[in-house]
Every structure is written in structure tokens, then in C-alpha cells.
Coordinates of C-alpha atoms in Angstrom, one line a residue:
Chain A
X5 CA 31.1 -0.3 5.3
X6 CA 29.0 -2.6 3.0
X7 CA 27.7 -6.2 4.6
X8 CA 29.2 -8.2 2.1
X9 CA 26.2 -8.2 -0.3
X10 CA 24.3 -11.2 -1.8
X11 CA 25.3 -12.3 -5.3
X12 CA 22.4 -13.2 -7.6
X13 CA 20.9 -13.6 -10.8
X14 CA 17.8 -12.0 -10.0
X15 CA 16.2 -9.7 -7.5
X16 CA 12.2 -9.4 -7.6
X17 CA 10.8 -5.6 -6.0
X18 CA 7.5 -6.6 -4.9
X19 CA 6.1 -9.9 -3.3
X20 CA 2.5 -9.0 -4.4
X21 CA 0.9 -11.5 -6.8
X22 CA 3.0 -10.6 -9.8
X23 CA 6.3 -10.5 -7.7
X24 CA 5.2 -14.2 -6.9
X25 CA 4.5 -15.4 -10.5
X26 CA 7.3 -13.5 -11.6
X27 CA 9.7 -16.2 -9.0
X28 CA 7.7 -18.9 -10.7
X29 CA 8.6 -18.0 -14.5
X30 CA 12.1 -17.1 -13.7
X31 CA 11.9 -20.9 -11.3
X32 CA 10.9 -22.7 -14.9
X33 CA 13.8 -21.0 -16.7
X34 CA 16.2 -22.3 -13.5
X35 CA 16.8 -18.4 -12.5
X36 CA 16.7 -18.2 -8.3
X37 CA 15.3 -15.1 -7.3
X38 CA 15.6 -13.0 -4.2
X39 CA 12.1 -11.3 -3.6
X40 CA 11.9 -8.3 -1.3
X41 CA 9.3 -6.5 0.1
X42 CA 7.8 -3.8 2.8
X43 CA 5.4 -5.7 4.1
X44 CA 6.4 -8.1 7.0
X45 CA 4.0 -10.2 5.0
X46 CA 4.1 -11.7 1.5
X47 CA 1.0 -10.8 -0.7
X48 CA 1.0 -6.9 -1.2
X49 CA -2.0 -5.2 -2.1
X50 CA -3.6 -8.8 -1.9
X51 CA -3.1 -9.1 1.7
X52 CA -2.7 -5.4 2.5
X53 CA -6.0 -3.9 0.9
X54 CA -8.5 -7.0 0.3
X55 CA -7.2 -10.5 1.6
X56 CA -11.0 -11.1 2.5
X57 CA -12.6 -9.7 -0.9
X58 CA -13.3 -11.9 -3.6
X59 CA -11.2 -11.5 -7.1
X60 CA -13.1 -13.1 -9.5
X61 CA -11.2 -12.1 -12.6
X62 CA -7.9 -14.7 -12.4
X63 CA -8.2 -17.2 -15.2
X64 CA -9.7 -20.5 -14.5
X65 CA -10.8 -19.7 -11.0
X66 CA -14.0 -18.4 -11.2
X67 CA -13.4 -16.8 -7.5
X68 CA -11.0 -16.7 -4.7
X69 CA -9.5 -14.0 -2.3
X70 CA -6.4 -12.2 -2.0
X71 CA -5.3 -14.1 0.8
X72 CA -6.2 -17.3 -1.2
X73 CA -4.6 -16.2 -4.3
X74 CA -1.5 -15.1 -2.4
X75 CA -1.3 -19.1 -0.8
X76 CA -2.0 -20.8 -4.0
X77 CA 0.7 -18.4 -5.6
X78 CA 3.4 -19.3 -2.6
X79 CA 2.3 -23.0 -3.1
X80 CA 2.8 -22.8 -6.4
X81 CA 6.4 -21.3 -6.4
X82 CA 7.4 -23.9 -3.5
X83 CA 9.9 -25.6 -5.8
X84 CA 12.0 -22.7 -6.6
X85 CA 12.9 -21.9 -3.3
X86 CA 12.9 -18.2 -3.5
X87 CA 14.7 -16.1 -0.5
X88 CA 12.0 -13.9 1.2
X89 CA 13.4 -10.5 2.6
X90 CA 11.0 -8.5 4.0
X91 CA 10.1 -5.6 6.3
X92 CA 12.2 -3.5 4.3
X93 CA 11.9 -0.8 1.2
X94 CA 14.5 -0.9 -1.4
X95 CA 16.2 2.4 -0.8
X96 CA 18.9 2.3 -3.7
X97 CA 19.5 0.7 -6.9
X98 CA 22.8 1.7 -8.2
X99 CA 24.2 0.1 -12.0
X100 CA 27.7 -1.3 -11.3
X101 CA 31.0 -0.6 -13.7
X102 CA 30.7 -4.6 -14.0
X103 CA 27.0 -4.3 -15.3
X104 CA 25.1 -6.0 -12.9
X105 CA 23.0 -3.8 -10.3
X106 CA 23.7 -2.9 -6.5
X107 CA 20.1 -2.5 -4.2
X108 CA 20.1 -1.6 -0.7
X109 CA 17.4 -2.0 1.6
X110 CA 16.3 -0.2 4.4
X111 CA 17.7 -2.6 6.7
X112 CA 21.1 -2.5 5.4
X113 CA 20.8 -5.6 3.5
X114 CA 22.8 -5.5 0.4
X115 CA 22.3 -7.4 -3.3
X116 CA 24.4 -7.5 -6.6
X117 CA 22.5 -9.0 -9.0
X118 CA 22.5 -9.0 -12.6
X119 CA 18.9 -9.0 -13.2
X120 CA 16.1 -6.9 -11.2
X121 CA 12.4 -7.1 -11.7
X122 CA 10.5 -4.5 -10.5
X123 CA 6.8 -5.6 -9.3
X124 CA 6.3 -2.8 -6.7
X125 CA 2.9 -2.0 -7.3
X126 CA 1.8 1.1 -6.0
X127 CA 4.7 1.1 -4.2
X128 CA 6.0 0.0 -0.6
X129 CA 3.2 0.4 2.3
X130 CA 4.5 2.8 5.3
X131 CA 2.9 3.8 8.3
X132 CA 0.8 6.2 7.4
X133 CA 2.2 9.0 10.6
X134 CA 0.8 11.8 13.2
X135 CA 1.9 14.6 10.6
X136 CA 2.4 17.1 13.4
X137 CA 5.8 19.6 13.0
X138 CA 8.9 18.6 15.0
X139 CA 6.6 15.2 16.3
X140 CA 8.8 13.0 14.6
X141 CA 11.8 13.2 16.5
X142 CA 9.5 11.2 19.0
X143 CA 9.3 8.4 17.0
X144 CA 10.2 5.3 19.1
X145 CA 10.6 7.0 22.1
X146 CA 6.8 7.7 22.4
X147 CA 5.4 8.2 19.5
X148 CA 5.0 4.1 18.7
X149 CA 3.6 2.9 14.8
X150 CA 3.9 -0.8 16.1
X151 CA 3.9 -2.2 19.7
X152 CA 7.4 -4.7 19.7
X153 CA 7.4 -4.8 23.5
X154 CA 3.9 -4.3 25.2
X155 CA 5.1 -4.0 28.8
X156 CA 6.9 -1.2 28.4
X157 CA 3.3 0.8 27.7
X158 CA 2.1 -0.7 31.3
X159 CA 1.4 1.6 34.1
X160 CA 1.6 4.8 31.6
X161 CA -0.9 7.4 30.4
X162 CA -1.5 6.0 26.9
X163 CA -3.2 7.6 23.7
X164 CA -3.9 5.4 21.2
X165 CA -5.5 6.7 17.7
X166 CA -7.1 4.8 15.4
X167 CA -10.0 3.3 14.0
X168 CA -9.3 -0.3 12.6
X169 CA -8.4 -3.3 14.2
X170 CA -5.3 -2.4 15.4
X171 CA -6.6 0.6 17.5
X172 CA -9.3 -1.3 18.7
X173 CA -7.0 -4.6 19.9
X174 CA -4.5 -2.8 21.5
X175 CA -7.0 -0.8 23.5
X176 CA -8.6 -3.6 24.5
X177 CA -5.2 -5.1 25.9
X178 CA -4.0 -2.1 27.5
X179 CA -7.1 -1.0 29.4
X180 CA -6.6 -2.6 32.4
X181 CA -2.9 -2.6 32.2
X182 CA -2.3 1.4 31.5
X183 CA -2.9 3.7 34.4
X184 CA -5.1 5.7 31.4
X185 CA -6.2 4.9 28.2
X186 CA -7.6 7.5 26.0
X187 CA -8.8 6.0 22.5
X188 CA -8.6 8.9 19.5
X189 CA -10.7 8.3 16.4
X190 CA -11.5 10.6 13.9
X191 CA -15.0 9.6 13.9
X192 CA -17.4 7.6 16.0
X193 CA -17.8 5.1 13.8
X194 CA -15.1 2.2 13.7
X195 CA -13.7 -0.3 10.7
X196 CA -13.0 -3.8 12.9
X197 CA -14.2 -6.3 14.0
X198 CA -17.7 -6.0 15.6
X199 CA -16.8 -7.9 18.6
X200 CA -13.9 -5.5 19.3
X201 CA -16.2 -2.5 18.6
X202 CA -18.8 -4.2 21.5
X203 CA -16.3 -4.6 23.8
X204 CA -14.5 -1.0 23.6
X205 CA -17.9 0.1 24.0
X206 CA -18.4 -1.6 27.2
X207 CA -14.9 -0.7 28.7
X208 CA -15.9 3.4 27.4
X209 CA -19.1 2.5 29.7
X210 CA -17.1 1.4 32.7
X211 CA -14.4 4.1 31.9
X212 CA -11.5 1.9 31.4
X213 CA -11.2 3.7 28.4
X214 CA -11.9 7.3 27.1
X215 CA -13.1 7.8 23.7
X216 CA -12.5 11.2 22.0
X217 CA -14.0 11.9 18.4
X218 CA -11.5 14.2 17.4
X219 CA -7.9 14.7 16.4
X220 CA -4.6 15.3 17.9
X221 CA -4.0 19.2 16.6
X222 CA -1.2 20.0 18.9
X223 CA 1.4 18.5 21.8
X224 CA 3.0 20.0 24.4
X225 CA 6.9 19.6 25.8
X226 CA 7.6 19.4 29.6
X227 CA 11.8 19.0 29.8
X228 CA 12.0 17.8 26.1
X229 CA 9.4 15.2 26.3
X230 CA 5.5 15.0 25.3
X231 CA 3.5 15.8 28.3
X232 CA 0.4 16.5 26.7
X233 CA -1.9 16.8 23.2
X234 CA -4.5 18.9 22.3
X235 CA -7.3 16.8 20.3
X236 CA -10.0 18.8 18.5
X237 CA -13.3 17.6 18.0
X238 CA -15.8 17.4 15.4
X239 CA -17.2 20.3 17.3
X240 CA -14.2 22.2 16.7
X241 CA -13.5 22.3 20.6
X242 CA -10.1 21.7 21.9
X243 CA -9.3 19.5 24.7
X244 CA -6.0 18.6 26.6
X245 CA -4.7 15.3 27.8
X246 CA -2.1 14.3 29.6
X247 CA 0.3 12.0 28.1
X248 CA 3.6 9.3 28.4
X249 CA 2.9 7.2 25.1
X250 CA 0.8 7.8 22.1
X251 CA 0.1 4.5 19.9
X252 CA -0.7 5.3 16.3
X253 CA -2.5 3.1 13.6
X254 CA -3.7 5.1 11.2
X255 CA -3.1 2.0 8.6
X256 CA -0.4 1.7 6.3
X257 CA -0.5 3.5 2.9
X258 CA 1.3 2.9 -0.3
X259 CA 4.2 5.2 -1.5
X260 CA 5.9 5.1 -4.4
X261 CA 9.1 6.3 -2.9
X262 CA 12.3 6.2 -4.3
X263 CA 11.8 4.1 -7.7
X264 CA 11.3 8.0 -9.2
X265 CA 15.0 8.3 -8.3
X266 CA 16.7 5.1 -9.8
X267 CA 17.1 7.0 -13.9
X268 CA 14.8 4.9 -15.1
X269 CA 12.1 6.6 -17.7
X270 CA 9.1 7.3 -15.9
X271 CA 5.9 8.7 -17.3
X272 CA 3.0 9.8 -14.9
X273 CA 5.5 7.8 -12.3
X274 CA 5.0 4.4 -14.3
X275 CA 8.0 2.9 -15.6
X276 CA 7.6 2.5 -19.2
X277 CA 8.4 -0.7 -20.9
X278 CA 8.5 -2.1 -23.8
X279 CA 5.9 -5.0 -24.3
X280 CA 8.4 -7.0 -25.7
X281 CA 10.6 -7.9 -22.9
X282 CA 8.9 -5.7 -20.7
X283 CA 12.6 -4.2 -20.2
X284 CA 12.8 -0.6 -18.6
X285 CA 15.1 2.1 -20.1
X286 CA 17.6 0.4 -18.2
X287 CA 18.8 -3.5 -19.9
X288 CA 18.9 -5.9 -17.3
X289 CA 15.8 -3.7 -15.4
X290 CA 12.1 -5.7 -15.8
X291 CA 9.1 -3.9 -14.6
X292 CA 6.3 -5.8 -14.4
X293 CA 2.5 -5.1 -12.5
X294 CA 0.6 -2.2 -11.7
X295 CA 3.9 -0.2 -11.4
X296 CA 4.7 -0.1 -15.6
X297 CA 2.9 1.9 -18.4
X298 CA 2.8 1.1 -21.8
X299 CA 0.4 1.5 -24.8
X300 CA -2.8 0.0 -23.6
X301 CA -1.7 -0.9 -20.1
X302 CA -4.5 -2.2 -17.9
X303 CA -3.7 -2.5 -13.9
X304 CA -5.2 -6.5 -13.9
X305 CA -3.3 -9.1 -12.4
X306 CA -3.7 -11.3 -14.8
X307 CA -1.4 -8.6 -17.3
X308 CA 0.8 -8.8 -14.4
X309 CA 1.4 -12.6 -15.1
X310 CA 1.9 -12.4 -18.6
X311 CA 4.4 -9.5 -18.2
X312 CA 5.8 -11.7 -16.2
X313 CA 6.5 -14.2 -18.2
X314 CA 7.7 -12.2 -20.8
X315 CA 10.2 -10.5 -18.7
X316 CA 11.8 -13.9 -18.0
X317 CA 12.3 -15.1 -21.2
X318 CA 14.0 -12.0 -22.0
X319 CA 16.0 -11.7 -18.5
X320 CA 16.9 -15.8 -19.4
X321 CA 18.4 -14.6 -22.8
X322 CA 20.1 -11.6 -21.6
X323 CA 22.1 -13.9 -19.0
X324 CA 22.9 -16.0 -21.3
X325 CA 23.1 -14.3 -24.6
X326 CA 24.5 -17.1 -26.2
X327 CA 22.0 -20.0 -25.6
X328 CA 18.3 -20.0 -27.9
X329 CA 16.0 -20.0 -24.8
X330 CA 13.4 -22.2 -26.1
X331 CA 9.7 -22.3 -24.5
X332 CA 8.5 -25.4 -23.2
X333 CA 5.5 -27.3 -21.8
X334 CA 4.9 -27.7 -18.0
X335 CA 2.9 -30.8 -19.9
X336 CA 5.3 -32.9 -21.4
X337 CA 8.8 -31.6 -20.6
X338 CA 11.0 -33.8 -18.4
X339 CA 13.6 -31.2 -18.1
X340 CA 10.5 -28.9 -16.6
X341 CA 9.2 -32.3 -14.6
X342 CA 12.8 -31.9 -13.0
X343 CA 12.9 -28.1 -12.1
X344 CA 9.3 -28.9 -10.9
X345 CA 10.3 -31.7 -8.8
X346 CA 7.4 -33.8 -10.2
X347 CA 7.0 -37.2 -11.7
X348 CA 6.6 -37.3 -15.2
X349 CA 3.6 -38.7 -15.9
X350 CA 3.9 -42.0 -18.5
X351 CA 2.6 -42.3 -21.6
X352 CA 1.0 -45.9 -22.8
Chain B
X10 CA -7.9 7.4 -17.7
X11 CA -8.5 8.7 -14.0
X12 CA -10.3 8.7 -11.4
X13 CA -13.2 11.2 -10.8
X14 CA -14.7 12.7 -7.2
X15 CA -18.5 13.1 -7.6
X16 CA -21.4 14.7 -5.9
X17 CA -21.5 12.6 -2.9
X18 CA -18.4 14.6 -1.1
X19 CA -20.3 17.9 -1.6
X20 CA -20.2 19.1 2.0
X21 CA -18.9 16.0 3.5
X22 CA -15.3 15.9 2.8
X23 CA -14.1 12.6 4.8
X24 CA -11.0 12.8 3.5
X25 CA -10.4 9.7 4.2
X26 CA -9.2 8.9 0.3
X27 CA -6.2 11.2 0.2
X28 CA -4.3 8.9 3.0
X29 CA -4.4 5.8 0.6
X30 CA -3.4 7.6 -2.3
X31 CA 0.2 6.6 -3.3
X32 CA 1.0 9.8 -6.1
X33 CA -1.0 12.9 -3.6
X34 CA -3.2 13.4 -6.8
X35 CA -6.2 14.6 -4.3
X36 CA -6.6 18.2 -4.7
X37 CA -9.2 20.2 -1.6
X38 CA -11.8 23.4 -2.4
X39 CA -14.1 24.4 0.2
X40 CA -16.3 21.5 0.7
X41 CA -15.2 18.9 -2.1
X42 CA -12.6 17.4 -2.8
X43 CA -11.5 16.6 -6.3
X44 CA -8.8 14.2 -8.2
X45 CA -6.1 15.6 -10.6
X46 CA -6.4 13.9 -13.8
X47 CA -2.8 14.4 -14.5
X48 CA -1.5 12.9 -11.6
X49 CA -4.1 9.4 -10.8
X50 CA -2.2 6.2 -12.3
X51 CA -5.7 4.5 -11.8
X52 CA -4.6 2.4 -8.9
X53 CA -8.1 2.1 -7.5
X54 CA -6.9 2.0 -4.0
X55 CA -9.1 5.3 -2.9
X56 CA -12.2 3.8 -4.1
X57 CA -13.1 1.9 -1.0
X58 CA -11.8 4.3 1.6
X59 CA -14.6 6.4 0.6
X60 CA -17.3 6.4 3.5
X61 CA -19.7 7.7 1.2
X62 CA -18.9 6.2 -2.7
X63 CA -18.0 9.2 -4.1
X64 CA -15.1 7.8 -6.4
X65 CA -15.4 6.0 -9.5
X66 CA -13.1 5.5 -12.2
X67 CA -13.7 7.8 -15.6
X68 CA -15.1 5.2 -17.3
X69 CA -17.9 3.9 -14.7
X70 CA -19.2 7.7 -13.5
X71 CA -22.9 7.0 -13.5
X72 CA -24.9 8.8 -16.0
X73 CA -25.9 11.6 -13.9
X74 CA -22.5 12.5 -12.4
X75 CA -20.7 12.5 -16.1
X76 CA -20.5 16.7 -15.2
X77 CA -17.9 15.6 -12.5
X78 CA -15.0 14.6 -14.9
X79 CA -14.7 18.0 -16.4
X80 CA -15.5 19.2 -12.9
X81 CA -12.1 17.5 -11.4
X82 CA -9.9 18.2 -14.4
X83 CA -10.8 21.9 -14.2
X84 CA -11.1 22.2 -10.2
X85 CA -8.0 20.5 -9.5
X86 CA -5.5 22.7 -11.1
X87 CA -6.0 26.0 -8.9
X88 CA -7.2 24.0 -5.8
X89 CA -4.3 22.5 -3.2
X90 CA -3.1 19.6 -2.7
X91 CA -4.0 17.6 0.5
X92 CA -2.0 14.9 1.6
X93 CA -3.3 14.1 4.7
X94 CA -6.6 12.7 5.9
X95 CA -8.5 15.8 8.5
X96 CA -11.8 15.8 10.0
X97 CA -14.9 16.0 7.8
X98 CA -16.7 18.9 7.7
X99 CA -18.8 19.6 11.1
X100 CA -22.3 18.8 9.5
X101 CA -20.9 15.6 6.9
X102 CA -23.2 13.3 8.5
X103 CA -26.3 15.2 7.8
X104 CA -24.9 15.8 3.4
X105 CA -23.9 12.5 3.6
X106 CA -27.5 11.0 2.2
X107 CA -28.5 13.8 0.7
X108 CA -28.6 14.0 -3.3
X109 CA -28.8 16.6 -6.0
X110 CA -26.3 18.7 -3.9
X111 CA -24.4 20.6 -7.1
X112 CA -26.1 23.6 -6.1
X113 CA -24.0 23.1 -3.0
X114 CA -20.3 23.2 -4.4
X115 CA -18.1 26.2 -2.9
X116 CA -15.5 26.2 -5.8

């Protein structure tokens, strides 16, 4: 049985820089937008893959990050008030007899809406997993991709894997908490931050935690549970360890999922627009961002916003087929002034 | 355009790329990997997983590694795909500098 589903004008796929601008175009033509996402944050690639690395190719700012794009982005869309729903991946878009558009989300939240923009990037980031047959019917119940309750990990024989910050912090909690902590990295050298490296170092020095340069090749069951794993080395030798819980942050990685499966036209799994409206082969379906192809499509963010604001225009006119949308200036317009929620300035 | 593999992976391997990528366009041989032309959307999202900066999009391949885009585009169709990220090969580390490897490539 259906939640009773959110009614909206718009739905946004994507809460990466263009899903953002895309809130703020719809915002200046008075369409609310739900924006969902993956990520338990809002940014995308932006915060996922470089929210330290300078962009330097957004117009008018000669450089800034991902992270500070993303803020000045959310700042900038503050008077729209767009609904955030993330941690979950669209799973279904389905057209209704009615003409507007049913999604589902992984978490069982439900939308009709009559418009849906599509700014998924290179798709929704997922766990990237232990890809070891039959291992994931462990997931949750000890194979772990994120640690929601820590001290249920206390007192147990734990195997974390991992190179990045996340490997590296949650060793350093649990080694003097777990009753063993074996720390599995593909290679002995680490991506985080050089303090944690130090540290692990010390606590592999005083044995509160083993490091193995390896990988987990194997697992064996004792009465239907994981009891042990077999890492290989670099050196091709294969080891045993006894195990309760294995920990895994191998990162997240995109996927593009299930937007191959929503009958839209796809070509090299793009969705093709037009660069008019920036429509799909669906009416009423935007794509906007990395995720669309068309003739002389370049993956820059700053395509992204003009897509964006194309898209609008053409999603304001389709809602309201009746009413001339006209363009206006953030400059002078008092209606604009309004939706912005800013004083007009006076002219002498 | 695509993105193009070049000499640098020749007996390392790290593999490290083929997590990231979101359309499994990363195709293996013996001790290189390569990028199907047909199946990159250009997302650039491999290019700094590389440990040793193997990957560069079509257009910026140095001048010297311009043999490796014809190299991926006719490697990649009867090599396999990988997916997942495995360990590099046992002597990476000691390839990794090394330069003028061509020679080296298993295909």
C-alpha cells in the first residue's frame, strides 16, 4: 500500500550543483520543487569527489570549492524553500493516466508531480561492496557499509577494510574498544588524513591494531554465520582471521542505475534533449547536467545552469500552457524583488 | 570523445579507476588496463583515482602517448570487462616510475 504520496509541481533528481540552480530558476518562475538525492548530503559530485579542490571555471568567481560552491548555491536558493529528501535513489518513475509522473524512492517515499527534472549526474553514489558470492546476505548483520550504532561492534573480533578516512577513523575508535581489530587495505599506502595515518601507525606498533596489505578473497561459515576470511596479500599468500564483524569503506561510487529503465531515449546512457527546452523524449521530463547529451554537449557546470534555466521556462509554460511566460530581471522586477524576499532598491 | 588509458599502467594495474567508474567502460588485458571508447560518457571521475596518472581525456593525451587512443579503442573490444577494483600486479611499485614501457604490453 502506497504512503499517500506528495503532490507537486516539480520534482528535482539530483541535489548536485545543477539540481541546486535548477530549485533556484524554477524558485524565480514561483514553481516549489522537491529535490532528492542519494547522498545524505546535498552537493553531489561537488561534495562527494572534490569539496576541497578548487573549480575555477564558474562565471564571475575566479575560484572557489565544491563545498563552497555547494553553500553559496543553498544560500542562494534560501528563499524558495525547496524540500530536501535525501539518503535515498529514485527507484521508479512511472507516467500517470492523469499525465503527471509517479517516483518512488528507495525509502518508500512517494511523489506525483507534474514536472521532473532530472540532474543526476553520473548517477546516485552507492557503497561501493565486498563483491564476494553469497556475502551479501550478511549485509547488516555483519557485513556493516556504515556504523549507525557503534557499541554494538564493542568487545568483537572486527575487520575493517579500507583505505580513506573512514577506515582509518573507525579503527582508530575501535581499537581499544574491540577485543581485535584487524585493519585491511589493499595497499600500504593510505588516502586520509596524515594525523590518522600517524596514529594507526602507532596503535599497529603497539598491536592494537593489525594491518594486513591484502584483500579479503574468501569467508568461511560456522552454523550459518561468518567465522572467518581469507585475505590475500600482495605476495599472493593467503592468510585466515577470525571474525564477528567486518566494517567496509571502500568509498562510495556513482551508478547510474535505474534512469536506463524509465523509456526515456538514451544514447551512450545520456538522456538526449533537445536544447530548446532541454525536454527528454518524455513532455513534462527535464534533464539537465552531466547526465543529458545533445549536439555539442560539454559536462561543465556552468552548461548545467543554463540548461537549467531553459528547462524552467519551458516546465513554467507547459504548466501553464495558457499564460506568455515572460523573462524578467532579478534587477528591476518588483514581482522578482517579492519571490526573492528583497527590498527593491529605489530609484532617485 | 573518451577517455584514454596510457603507458603508465603498463605492469602496474592499480585498478583503482574501474571502482569509480559509473557505465563499467574499463576493459583488463594482462598487465594494462584500457577504456572502451564506446562506452565512457567523459565523466572524468577515474582520472584522479589513478595512483599513477595514467588517464587523460582524448583530447589532452600528451604528445607521446597519442598511440594509446587507437590502442584502447582496438584493445578494449576482445579484452573483459572489470568492474571491480583487485590488487595491482605483485611488482607495480617497481613499473610504477618507469617510462618507455610499450615494449612491456601483454595484449
Amino acid at each position: 500500500m502506497l504512503h499517500s504520496p506528495i503532490q507537486t509541481d516539480a520534482v528535482i533528481i539530483g541535489a548536485g550543483p545543477v539540481g541546486l540552480f535548477q530549485v533556484f530558476e524554477l524558485g524565480l518562475l514561483e514553481i516549489k520543487a522537491h529535490v532528492i538525492d542519494s547522498l545524505p548530503e546535498i552537493g553531489g559530485q561537488c561534495i562527494e569527489l572534490y569539496p576541497d579542490k578548487p573549480i575555477y571555471d564558474i562565471p564571475a568567481i575566479p575560484v572557489c570549492t565544491g563545498r563552497e560552491l555547494t553553500n553559496n548555491l543553498l544560500k542562494q536558493i534560501e528563499p524558495f524553500g525547496a524540500q530536501f529528501h535525501l539518503g535515498q535513489e529514485v527507484t521508479q518513475l512511472e507516467p500517470q493516466p492523469d499525465g503527471r509522473f509517479l517516483i518512488s524512492t528507495s525509502r518508500d517515499e512517494h511523489f506525483l508531480t507534474k514536472t521532473v527534472f532530472i540532474a543526476a549526474g553520473v548517477g546516485a553514489f552507492q557503497p561501493r561492496t565486498l563483491n564476494l558470492e553469497g556475502m551479501e546476505a550478511f549485509d547488516d548483520k555483519q557485513v556493516f557499509y556504515h556504523v549507525k550504532n557503534p557499541e554494538q561492534f564493542v568487545n568483537k573480533k572486527i575487520v575493517i577494510c579500507g583505505g580513506g578516512d573512514a577506515a582509518l577513523d573507525w579503527a582508530l575508535y575501535f581499537a581499544d574498544k574491540a577485543s581485535s581489530l584487524t585493519l585491511i587495505h589493499r595497499r600500504d599506502e593510505f588516502k586520509a588524513s596524515p594525523k590518522s595515518i600517524s596514529k594507526m601507525r602507532e596503535l599497529c606498533a603497539s598491536n592494537q591494531i593489525q594491518l594486513m596489505i591484502g584483500q579479503i578473497t574468501g569467508y568461511d561459515l560456522t552454523q550459518d554465520r561468518i567465522s572467518q576470511v581469507s585475505v590475500t596479500g600482495i605476495d599472493g599468500m593467503t592468510q585466515s582471521i577470525s571474525v564477528d564483524d567486518l566494517l567496509i569503506f571502500f568509498g562510495l561510487s556513482p551508478k547510474l542505475g535505474p534512469i536506463a529503465d524509465w523509456d526515456l531515449e538514451i544514447e551512450r546512457k545520456q538522456i538526449v534533449v533537445d536544447t530548446e527546452k532541454f525536454q527528454t523524449s518524455v513532455p513534462g521530463i527535464y534533464a539537465v547536467g552531466d547526465i543529458n547529451i545533445y549536439p555539442g554537449k560539454k559536462k561543465l557546470i556552468l552548461s548545467g545552469f543554463h540548461e537549467a534555466a531553459l528547462a524552467a521556462f519551458a516546465a513554467a509554460q507547459y504548466l501553464n500552457p495558457e499564460k506568455p511566460i515572460q523573462l524578467q530581471y532579478t534587477t528591476t522586477s518588483p514581482k522578482l524583488h517579492k519571490v526573492l524576499g528583497v527590498t527593491p532598491p529605489t530609484f532617485e | 570523445m573518451t577517455y584514454v588509458v596510457t603507458e603508465s599502467c603498463i605492469r602496474c594495474k592499480y585498478t583503482d579507476c574501474v571502482d569509480v567508474c559509473p557505465v563499467d567502460c574499463f576493459r583488463e588485458g594482462p598487465n594494462f588496463l584500457v577504456i572502451d571508447p564506446d562506452e565512457c560518457i567523459d565523466c572524468a571521475v577515474c582520472v584522479p583515482e589513478c595512483p599513477v596518472n595514467a588517464i587523460y581525456a582524448e583530447d589532452d593525451v600528451p604528445g607521446d602517448q597519442q598511440a594509446f587512443i587507437k590502442l584502447n579503442a582496438d584493445l578494449s573490444p576482445s579484452w573483459t570487462s572489470i568492474t571491480k577494483s583487485k590488487a595491482a600486479l605483485p611488482d607495480a611499485d617497481e613499473w610504477k616510475d618507469v617510462k618507455d614501457k610499450l615494449d612491456q604490453l601483454v595484449k
